[in-house]
Amino acid sequence: MEKIQRAWWKEAAVYQIYPRSFCDSNGDGIGDLNGILQKLDYIQGLGVDVLWLNPIYDSPNVDNGYDIRDYRAILAEFGTMEDFDRLLEAVHRRGMRLVMDLVVNHTSDQHPWFLASRSDRNGPMRDYYIWKDPKPDGGPPNNWGGCFGGPAWTYDKDTGQYYLHLFTPEQPDLNWENPAVRDAVFDMMDFWFQRGIDGFRMDVISMISKGGYADGPLRADGLYGDYTGQCANGPRVHEYLREMNRRVLSRYDCMTVGENAAVTPELACQYAGFDRGELNMVFHFELMDVDGGETRRWELEHPWKLTDIKGVMTRWQTLLDGRAWNTLFWGNHDQPRPVSRFGDDSTEESRVRSAKMLAVCLYLMQGTPYIYQGEELGMTNTHFTSIDSINDVQTRNAYRERTERLGVSHEDMMGVINYNSREHARTPMHWTAGRNAGFTDGEPWIALNPNYPYINAQSQVDDPDSVYHFYRRLLAVRKGSDTLLYGHYRLLLPDSEEIYAYTRTLNGKEILVVCNFTGKEVRWNLPDGWTHGEILISNYDGAGAGNVLRPFEAFALRRGGQSET
Ligand code: TEU
Ligand code: CA
């Protein structure tokens, strides 16, 4: 018998909440902590175990909370520390856990550390951030461009130096080489663990150790150099994470997930290896990049192939097995809506069918599922006609840079924004068919997707055939099966551009997962030995037997005569 290394965070499913867009309890148009509190029954009903909240700390909101002004205070729009404690208590009372976003690659430029740092070249906090002298010609220290447009360096004329910001100028990078910075961060993490939280999702944590400051290779847009080679997976990143683990994480029964840009499966086994004393798991970007959605985000064409998805997932499933733990996600607050991107939202029938199919395909693999709010309803991309209606700083900056400096037309740019902007994920959650989808009694901070009258939680909770109920059943099936939780993954039909099929195997037990990624009927044959299998879940009635898969058909089958116990 193969021994299973159990952990609660391996068996859990995570529900990601973007608090600003989840539920507004006081009519100011902005989602808040009391709004989340009101929806805990709904969340628990889905069968998830962990809530991950995007940043709720005090922030000037240049990047919706990813620019933190005070790590120990709640953003006033979201509520108070008392509201937070009440929410945490209610989550725990329900047997669920709560994970916070940890944003410590950078702070807001309004953080007292940065105000002090920028005020005095010789002051004690100067080295909290990364300051460099200008080049002899007065220009920035190197050619790096920021992830959200413009150069990665901003000049401070009072002190005559440039500071580094991998994102916007309002998000200066902390200098992790300074032990005082690490002390301050670890202290702050401890503050939240003492309040009772259950873990952290760590924003761009693979970037905290900078390896050098030479010019980078020119990016595809030709405007700036790419910093990834020197900033991602830098020389001291594992040392820092081990120190964090030793000093903070190891003292709590917590879960951690790093957001690791430019991580490979090999590197993931270092960041999240079972014996490494760093993190529990990492988010990689390879699935989000099968259509060029990350590395070529604003290019006009974004075709993808099923064999590329299989290639990515199979490598991660195989190389991490027994060594580290996978995260499973089709989207998050930085991505367009998965059913619009990888499924088919063109008709109601295909939307529902393909949303369910995508869930079967991914969440029955080995790893912890992360479900982004609204995905369980099959929420779709919306439609933007003007850049002025868009709030997201990345999208706005990209629009400006590409129309003004690269000559891209308004129509082309809106076309790619309508495919790929992170704004699609940030439209408010659909609760009801009523005014503002029940998100707010006031004026929503961001326009709703107009399809809420027919895609909303209320109607789906009442409908056993809904995407919501399908997610609920799927998570229950996963949780009830050690084979699905811990089994080994093996890909079938590697060359098919239509069918994704794989097995999960553990101690002689076997489950087959089959998904038709197309909106057409596809001929296929059940592999030998599966004809008397038991259907664990299916998005059609009575599926699986014939030699045709119906449009977006998906099911999981347990080998005949086997049971879980
Ligand atoms: O995102 C990090 C990141 O790599 C982003 O560049 C992401 O890939 C981008 O949105 C898509 O091109 C994290 C957060 O998830 C994001 O919301 C923040 O804006 C960013 O860090 C800065 O804190
Ligand atoms: Ca509010």
XYZ file of C-alpha atoms and ligand atoms in Angstrom:
589
model
C 0.000 0.000 0.000
C 1.264 3.426 -0.923
C 1.125 5.721 2.071
C -0.745 8.987 1.702
C 0.771 12.182 3.076
C -2.385 13.961 4.101
C -2.758 17.674 4.789
C -5.878 19.773 5.224
C -4.732 22.261 2.615
C -4.338 19.450 0.081
C -7.909 18.314 0.586
C -9.369 21.820 0.765
C -10.966 23.839 -2.018
C -10.371 27.581 -1.957
C -12.872 30.300 -2.845
C -11.259 33.569 -3.892
C -13.070 36.790 -3.023
C -12.380 40.180 -4.582
C -13.947 42.146 -1.729
C -14.545 45.322 -3.716
C -16.821 43.469 -6.122
C -18.396 40.798 -3.932
C -21.209 42.319 -1.874
C -21.913 45.851 -0.659
C -23.637 45.970 2.730
C -24.030 49.729 3.185
C -25.022 51.130 -0.183
C -21.864 53.043 -1.030
C -21.390 50.937 -4.156
C -18.265 49.177 -2.866
C -18.195 45.623 -1.618
C -17.107 45.253 2.006
C -16.389 42.836 4.870
C -19.945 42.863 6.206
C -21.092 41.996 2.701
C -18.870 38.915 2.780
C -20.262 38.039 6.221
C -23.802 38.081 4.795
C -22.845 35.601 2.099
C -21.093 32.958 4.193
C -24.046 30.577 3.921
C -23.842 30.767 0.160
C -20.085 30.179 0.173
C -20.285 27.322 2.621
C -23.125 25.816 0.584
C -20.746 25.461 -2.314
C -18.584 23.128 -0.239
C -15.384 25.128 -0.157
C -13.123 25.125 2.891
C -10.924 28.193 2.602
C -11.626 31.814 1.722
C -8.836 33.846 0.185
C -9.441 37.576 0.327
C -7.686 39.916 -2.088
C -6.022 42.767 -0.148
C -8.251 44.481 2.405
C -5.586 46.696 3.970
C -5.516 50.479 4.011
C -4.521 51.617 0.526
C -4.804 54.582 -1.842
C -6.078 52.002 -4.366
C -3.952 52.861 -7.349
C -3.908 49.092 -7.972
C -7.026 48.165 -5.963
C -5.299 47.318 -2.721
C -2.030 45.949 -4.112
C -0.483 49.256 -3.022
C -0.618 49.047 0.762
C -0.316 52.125 2.961
C -0.810 50.396 6.301
C -0.447 46.634 6.709
C -2.155 46.660 10.087
C -5.310 48.576 9.222
C -8.428 47.695 7.246
C -9.327 49.858 4.262
C -12.064 52.184 5.568
C -14.322 51.410 2.579
C -14.208 47.733 3.534
C -14.972 48.208 7.224
C -13.123 48.161 10.525
C -10.842 45.801 12.392
C -13.900 44.815 14.468
C -15.718 43.876 11.255
C -12.699 41.806 10.287
C -12.568 39.992 13.621
C -16.284 39.269 13.365
C -15.882 37.881 9.846
C -12.933 35.719 10.858
C -14.836 34.370 13.817
C -17.872 33.560 11.665
C -15.702 31.801 9.089
C -14.092 29.693 11.821
C -17.426 28.942 13.455
C -18.483 27.357 10.166
C -15.359 25.204 10.100
C -13.845 27.167 7.245
C -10.545 29.053 7.164
C -9.414 32.435 5.988
C -6.326 33.303 3.986
C -5.123 36.869 3.424
C -3.173 38.391 0.575
C 0.414 39.230 1.506
C 1.816 41.991 -0.680
C 5.429 42.488 0.334
C 7.367 42.819 -2.884
C 6.289 46.459 -2.733
C 4.247 48.912 -0.685
C 2.304 52.032 -1.593
C 4.361 55.163 -2.134
C 2.176 56.559 0.674
C 3.418 53.981 3.186
C 5.254 55.713 6.073
C 8.336 53.597 5.274
C 8.497 55.035 1.787
C 7.724 58.581 2.896
C 10.660 58.335 5.293
C 12.860 56.594 2.745
C 12.341 59.162 0.041
C 12.693 62.143 2.390
C 16.345 61.655 3.302
C 19.183 60.122 1.338
C 21.105 59.381 4.506
C 18.158 58.563 6.720
C 17.688 55.239 8.540
C 14.887 54.108 6.195
C 16.567 54.935 2.907
C 17.564 51.271 2.444
C 14.025 49.995 2.913
C 13.628 50.531 -0.826
C 15.848 50.225 -3.883
C 17.493 53.526 -4.807
C 20.097 53.946 -7.558
C 22.018 56.862 -9.011
C 21.086 58.119 -12.471
C 23.176 57.111 -15.454
C 25.795 59.743 -16.412
C 23.252 61.204 -18.872
C 20.737 61.574 -16.039
C 18.566 58.712 -17.293
C 17.300 55.731 -15.280
C 19.826 53.134 -14.026
C 18.780 50.596 -16.654
C 16.257 49.947 -19.421
C 13.637 48.026 -17.424
C 9.978 48.697 -18.098
C 7.272 48.356 -15.445
C 4.771 45.518 -15.701
C 1.993 48.113 -15.995
C 3.643 50.413 -18.559
C 6.298 53.113 -18.451
C 9.796 52.693 -17.037
C 10.409 50.653 -13.863
C 12.301 53.586 -12.335
C 11.077 56.953 -11.100
C 13.359 59.884 -10.385
C 13.131 61.711 -7.077
C 14.512 65.165 -7.708
C 14.840 66.148 -4.051
C 17.335 63.402 -3.345
C 18.690 62.958 -6.873
C 18.156 59.200 -7.216
C 15.801 56.765 -8.911
C 13.691 54.186 -7.049
C 12.650 50.830 -8.479
C 9.023 49.797 -9.014
C 8.261 46.633 -10.965
C 4.613 47.739 -11.157
C 3.275 51.327 -11.061
C 5.373 54.261 -9.721
C 3.012 54.230 -6.726
C 4.244 50.696 -5.849
C 7.935 51.058 -4.893
C 9.799 47.746 -4.399
C 10.973 46.880 -0.912
C 14.634 46.059 -0.442
C 14.615 42.517 0.977
C 18.393 42.543 1.344
C 17.909 44.856 4.286
C 17.379 42.676 7.405
C 15.257 45.429 8.952
C 12.761 45.044 6.097
C 12.534 41.319 6.701
C 12.052 41.860 10.437
C 9.268 44.346 9.770
C 7.508 42.031 7.303
C 7.765 38.967 9.565
C 6.463 40.994 12.494
C 3.493 42.123 10.476
C 2.742 38.537 9.387
C 2.839 37.519 13.018
C 0.363 40.263 13.855
C -2.192 38.663 11.495
C -1.519 35.105 12.643
C -2.053 36.279 16.211
C -5.443 37.644 15.135
C -6.222 34.115 13.959
C -5.875 34.003 10.189
C -5.030 30.687 8.551
C -2.492 31.594 5.928
C -1.292 33.834 3.152
C -1.405 34.035 -0.606
C 1.875 35.777 -1.390
C 1.805 38.341 -4.154
C 4.649 38.095 -6.731
C 6.772 36.438 -4.075
C 9.208 35.019 -6.647
C 10.378 38.601 -7.336
C 11.588 39.672 -3.880
C 15.260 38.907 -4.480
C 16.838 40.987 -7.214
C 19.829 39.392 -8.883
C 21.352 42.433 -10.535
C 20.507 45.641 -12.311
C 21.883 45.238 -15.831
C 19.813 46.134 -18.895
C 17.362 43.384 -19.808
C 16.593 42.019 -23.286
C 14.164 44.252 -25.171
C 10.523 43.234 -24.637
C 8.297 42.299 -27.586
C 6.816 45.813 -27.575
C 10.318 47.210 -28.185
C 9.788 49.965 -25.611
C 11.682 48.690 -22.579
C 13.923 45.943 -21.297
C 12.526 42.905 -19.490
C 13.471 42.564 -15.823
C 12.251 39.001 -15.400
C 15.659 37.385 -15.842
C 17.112 39.346 -12.934
C 14.068 39.758 -10.665
C 12.242 36.416 -10.853
C 13.654 33.536 -8.795
C 16.581 35.695 -7.701
C 19.652 34.396 -5.839
C 18.348 34.831 -2.275
C 14.633 34.101 -2.698
C 14.798 30.616 -1.142
C 16.889 31.901 1.734
C 14.268 34.583 2.441
C 11.386 32.124 2.280
C 13.124 29.692 4.599
C 13.771 32.477 7.030
C 10.106 33.446 6.823
C 9.115 29.846 7.372
C 11.445 29.362 10.320
C 10.546 32.614 12.018
C 6.794 32.778 11.297
C 5.038 30.114 9.222
C 6.354 27.058 11.050
C 4.830 28.364 14.292
C 1.270 28.163 12.939
C -0.988 25.544 11.355
C -1.329 27.611 8.233
C -1.406 27.309 4.459
C 0.695 29.312 2.048
C 0.557 29.779 -1.682
C 3.043 31.860 -3.604
C 2.166 33.743 -6.751
C 5.292 32.846 -8.667
C 5.808 34.561 -11.966
C 8.288 32.709 -14.203
C 8.186 29.499 -12.167
C 8.801 26.112 -13.780
C 7.813 22.729 -12.318
C 11.447 22.197 -11.337
C 11.526 25.498 -9.457
C 8.120 24.784 -7.921
C 9.658 21.688 -6.331
C 12.055 24.071 -4.599
C 9.504 26.695 -3.553
C 6.931 24.142 -2.491
C 8.830 20.879 -2.124
C 7.446 18.780 0.741
C 10.804 18.728 2.505
C 11.948 22.268 1.731
C 10.486 24.362 4.545
C 9.329 27.164 2.243
C 5.750 27.313 0.899
C 2.900 24.792 0.536
C 2.143 25.517 -3.123
C 2.650 28.027 -5.893
C 0.570 29.559 -8.661
C 2.351 29.256 -11.987
C 1.502 31.178 -15.134
C 1.881 28.492 -17.777
C -1.799 27.630 -18.144
C -2.716 31.327 -18.233
C -0.151 31.702 -21.000
C -1.286 28.953 -23.408
C -3.022 31.674 -25.412
C -0.194 34.153 -24.792
C -2.461 35.716 -22.166
C 0.483 36.639 -19.956
C 3.618 37.084 -22.042
C 1.760 38.552 -25.034
C -1.227 39.920 -23.168
C -1.933 42.895 -25.429
C -1.125 41.341 -28.766
C -4.125 41.129 -31.033
C -4.324 37.378 -31.586
C -4.735 34.818 -28.775
C -5.313 31.381 -30.271
C -4.862 28.341 -28.047
C -4.696 24.614 -28.600
C -5.964 21.838 -26.378
C -2.715 19.937 -26.821
C -0.868 22.935 -25.334
C -3.148 22.895 -22.284
C -2.499 19.158 -21.934
C 1.225 19.711 -22.310
C 1.325 22.259 -19.499
C -0.981 20.408 -17.135
C 0.620 17.025 -17.735
C 4.091 18.356 -17.020
C 2.957 19.963 -13.763
C 0.885 16.931 -12.731
C 3.743 14.544 -13.379
C 6.767 16.479 -12.200
C 5.239 17.604 -8.896
C 3.671 14.243 -8.014
C 5.115 13.061 -4.701
C 7.409 16.083 -4.454
C 5.257 19.210 -4.236
C 1.602 20.179 -4.456
C -0.244 21.774 -7.381
C -2.691 24.663 -7.483
C -5.591 24.290 -9.917
C -7.183 27.449 -11.309
C -8.804 28.619 -14.522
C -8.813 32.256 -13.516
C -8.454 34.859 -10.820
C -8.788 38.629 -10.407
C -6.008 39.168 -13.000
C -7.605 37.098 -15.749
C -10.609 37.206 -18.043
C -13.492 34.846 -17.279
C -12.622 31.205 -18.020
C -15.887 30.216 -19.702
C -15.410 33.027 -22.225
C -11.769 32.156 -22.738
C -11.580 28.359 -22.699
C -15.254 27.399 -22.992
C -18.036 28.859 -25.128
C -20.324 31.622 -23.847
C -22.067 32.203 -27.186
C -25.288 30.400 -26.249
C -26.852 29.646 -22.877
C -26.629 25.915 -23.574
C -22.923 26.007 -24.447
C -22.088 28.359 -21.595
C -23.565 26.064 -18.953
C -22.247 22.887 -20.537
C -18.712 24.193 -21.083
C -18.448 25.847 -17.653
C -19.196 22.462 -16.086
C -16.792 20.696 -18.429
C -13.915 23.033 -17.540
C -14.491 22.379 -13.857
C -14.464 18.595 -14.298
C -11.308 18.761 -16.368
C -9.238 20.800 -13.926
C -10.561 20.159 -10.445
C -10.275 16.376 -10.671
C -6.523 16.663 -11.145
C -4.049 16.438 -8.261
C -3.888 19.750 -6.426
C -5.922 22.325 -4.557
C -8.741 23.988 -6.563
C -9.015 27.779 -6.449
C -12.430 29.034 -7.533
C -12.710 32.731 -8.284
C -16.002 34.400 -7.301
C -18.653 34.023 -9.989
C -16.883 31.159 -11.737
C -19.276 28.812 -9.943
C -22.107 30.595 -11.786
C -20.319 30.486 -15.124
C -20.017 34.295 -15.153
C -18.703 35.590 -18.467
C -16.585 38.395 -19.850
C -18.446 41.647 -20.304
C -18.183 44.143 -23.179
C -16.258 47.407 -23.003
C -16.740 50.120 -25.607
C -14.544 52.853 -24.178
C -11.351 52.963 -22.166
C -12.855 55.596 -19.861
C -15.233 53.033 -18.411
C -12.296 50.864 -17.312
C -10.802 51.201 -13.859
C -7.868 48.761 -13.978
C -4.522 50.544 -14.043
C -2.853 47.822 -16.118
C -5.491 47.992 -18.856
C -5.611 51.791 -18.888
C -1.851 52.140 -19.100
C -1.549 49.478 -21.781
C -4.213 51.231 -23.836
C -2.384 54.555 -23.604
C 1.063 53.147 -24.264
C 0.000 51.030 -27.206
C -2.260 53.550 -28.918
C 0.084 56.512 -28.371
C 3.492 54.922 -28.756
C 2.955 51.845 -30.894
C 0.247 53.136 -33.210
C -2.308 50.445 -32.350
C -5.819 51.558 -33.295
C -8.589 52.135 -30.763
C -10.640 49.340 -32.344
C -7.799 46.805 -32.158
C -6.967 47.726 -28.601
C -10.592 47.485 -27.454
C -10.755 44.136 -29.233
C -7.925 42.671 -27.200
C -9.186 44.309 -23.996
C -12.521 42.630 -24.586
C -10.690 39.328 -24.790
C -8.061 39.674 -22.147
C -8.434 42.518 -19.642
C -8.404 41.738 -15.924
C -11.368 44.110 -15.662
C -13.685 41.255 -16.765
C -13.039 39.486 -13.476
C -13.765 42.596 -11.454
C -17.342 43.373 -12.441
C -19.626 42.819 -9.437
C -20.815 39.411 -8.363
C -24.324 38.539 -9.554
C -26.573 37.734 -6.603
C -30.065 38.259 -7.999
C -31.907 39.278 -11.155
C -32.943 42.505 -9.419
C -31.465 45.990 -9.451
C -27.650 45.974 -9.694
C -27.765 42.186 -9.398
C -28.282 42.600 -5.663
C -24.658 43.680 -5.353
C -25.485 47.149 -4.022
C -28.416 49.418 -3.238
C -26.342 52.380 -4.402
C -24.307 53.101 -7.498
C -21.796 50.301 -8.152
C -18.140 51.432 -8.317
C -17.782 49.540 -11.606
C -20.374 48.672 -14.233
C -22.157 45.347 -13.958
C -22.093 42.749 -16.672
C -25.541 43.255 -18.258
C -26.248 39.515 -18.335
C -27.023 39.292 -14.610
C -30.799 38.908 -15.140
C -30.151 35.360 -16.351
C -26.784 34.531 -14.749
C -27.111 34.995 -10.994
C -26.742 33.123 -7.723
C -30.389 33.192 -6.725
C -31.655 31.400 -9.808
C -28.792 28.889 -9.725
C -29.162 28.003 -6.069
C -32.786 27.154 -6.890
C -31.894 25.069 -9.935
C -30.374 21.611 -9.441
C -29.032 21.658 -13.024
C -27.130 24.908 -12.560
C -23.400 25.451 -12.785
C -23.478 26.273 -9.062
C -24.958 22.905 -8.085
C -22.605 21.133 -10.430
C -19.623 22.745 -8.687
C -21.075 21.712 -5.352
C -21.410 18.088 -6.463
C -18.006 18.090 -8.109
C -16.244 19.349 -4.979
C -18.063 16.727 -2.913
C -17.027 13.959 -5.313
C -13.425 15.119 -5.114
C -13.426 15.310 -1.365
C -14.976 11.867 -1.004
C -12.264 10.143 -2.975
C -8.659 9.556 -1.973
C -8.064 8.523 -5.567
C -9.077 11.980 -6.759
C -7.322 13.788 -3.920
C -4.029 11.918 -3.968
C -3.936 9.600 -6.974
C -1.372 9.677 -9.746
C -2.311 11.305 -13.031
C -1.865 9.755 -16.454
C -2.794 11.408 -19.737
C -4.691 9.463 -22.421
C -5.137 10.495 -26.081
C -2.221 12.959 -25.957
C -2.660 14.104 -29.567
C -6.384 14.813 -29.562
C -7.309 18.482 -30.070
C -10.873 17.670 -29.019
C -10.828 15.350 -26.036
C -8.977 15.744 -22.753
C -8.921 12.351 -21.045
C -6.851 11.203 -18.097
C -6.859 8.705 -15.265
C -6.151 9.033 -11.561
C -4.815 5.943 -9.830
C -4.077 5.075 -6.235
C -3.440 1.681 -4.668
C -5.133 -0.222 -7.479
C -8.187 2.039 -7.622
C -8.723 3.999 -10.803
C -10.886 6.872 -12.034
C -11.222 8.035 -15.633
C -11.974 11.662 -16.523
C -13.160 12.528 -20.026
C -13.895 16.000 -21.422
C -14.991 17.103 -24.869
C -13.574 20.595 -25.346
C -15.581 21.216 -28.515
C -19.164 22.262 -29.187
C -19.540 19.330 -31.574
C -20.161 15.616 -31.247
C -16.865 13.772 -31.215
C -16.401 10.093 -31.950
C -14.472 8.166 -29.406
C -14.255 4.769 -27.659
C -14.231 4.035 -23.983
C -10.845 2.442 -23.243
C -10.814 -1.289 -22.493
C -12.086 -2.330 -19.117
C -14.196 0.742 -18.415
C -17.558 -0.304 -19.817
C -19.028 -1.214 -16.445
C -17.727 1.848 -14.689
C -19.750 3.893 -12.269
C -20.464 7.500 -13.220
C -19.291 9.789 -10.404
C -20.340 12.998 -12.106
C -21.488 14.046 -15.553
C -22.805 17.165 -17.223
C -25.348 15.130 -19.230
C -27.943 12.634 -18.100
C -26.764 9.077 -18.500
C -23.384 9.766 -19.993
C -20.355 7.862 -20.937
C -21.416 4.645 -22.582
C -21.765 5.217 -26.337
C -19.042 5.964 -28.822
C -19.912 9.634 -29.212
C -19.171 12.483 -26.833
C -21.825 15.179 -26.987
C -20.918 18.915 -27.142
C -18.783 19.817 -24.117
C -19.637 16.505 -22.492
C -17.598 15.736 -19.389
C -17.720 12.926 -16.883
C -15.723 10.958 -14.367
C -16.008 7.207 -14.179
C -14.892 4.833 -11.457
C -13.625 1.492 -12.711
C -16.325 -1.173 -12.532
C -16.554 -3.102 -9.265
C -14.402 -0.681 -7.302
C -15.368 1.575 -4.443
C -13.541 4.175 -2.450
C -13.280 2.321 0.875
O 0.064 40.145 -10.063
C 1.366 39.883 -10.474
C 1.557 39.729 -11.867
O 2.458 39.051 -12.313
C 0.718 40.573 -12.739
O 1.598 41.209 -13.582
C -0.261 39.807 -13.498
O 0.375 38.824 -14.240
C -0.962 40.754 -14.404
O -2.037 41.289 -13.721
C -1.438 40.116 -15.641
O -0.640 40.500 -16.720
C -0.086 40.491 -8.725
C -1.534 40.702 -8.397
O -2.256 39.512 -8.564
C -2.064 41.821 -9.231
O -3.437 42.025 -9.050
C -1.284 43.056 -8.849
O -1.679 44.124 -9.663
C 0.217 42.841 -8.977
O 0.645 41.639 -8.388
C 0.965 43.951 -8.262
O 0.829 43.809 -6.882
Ca -19.834 49.183 1.029
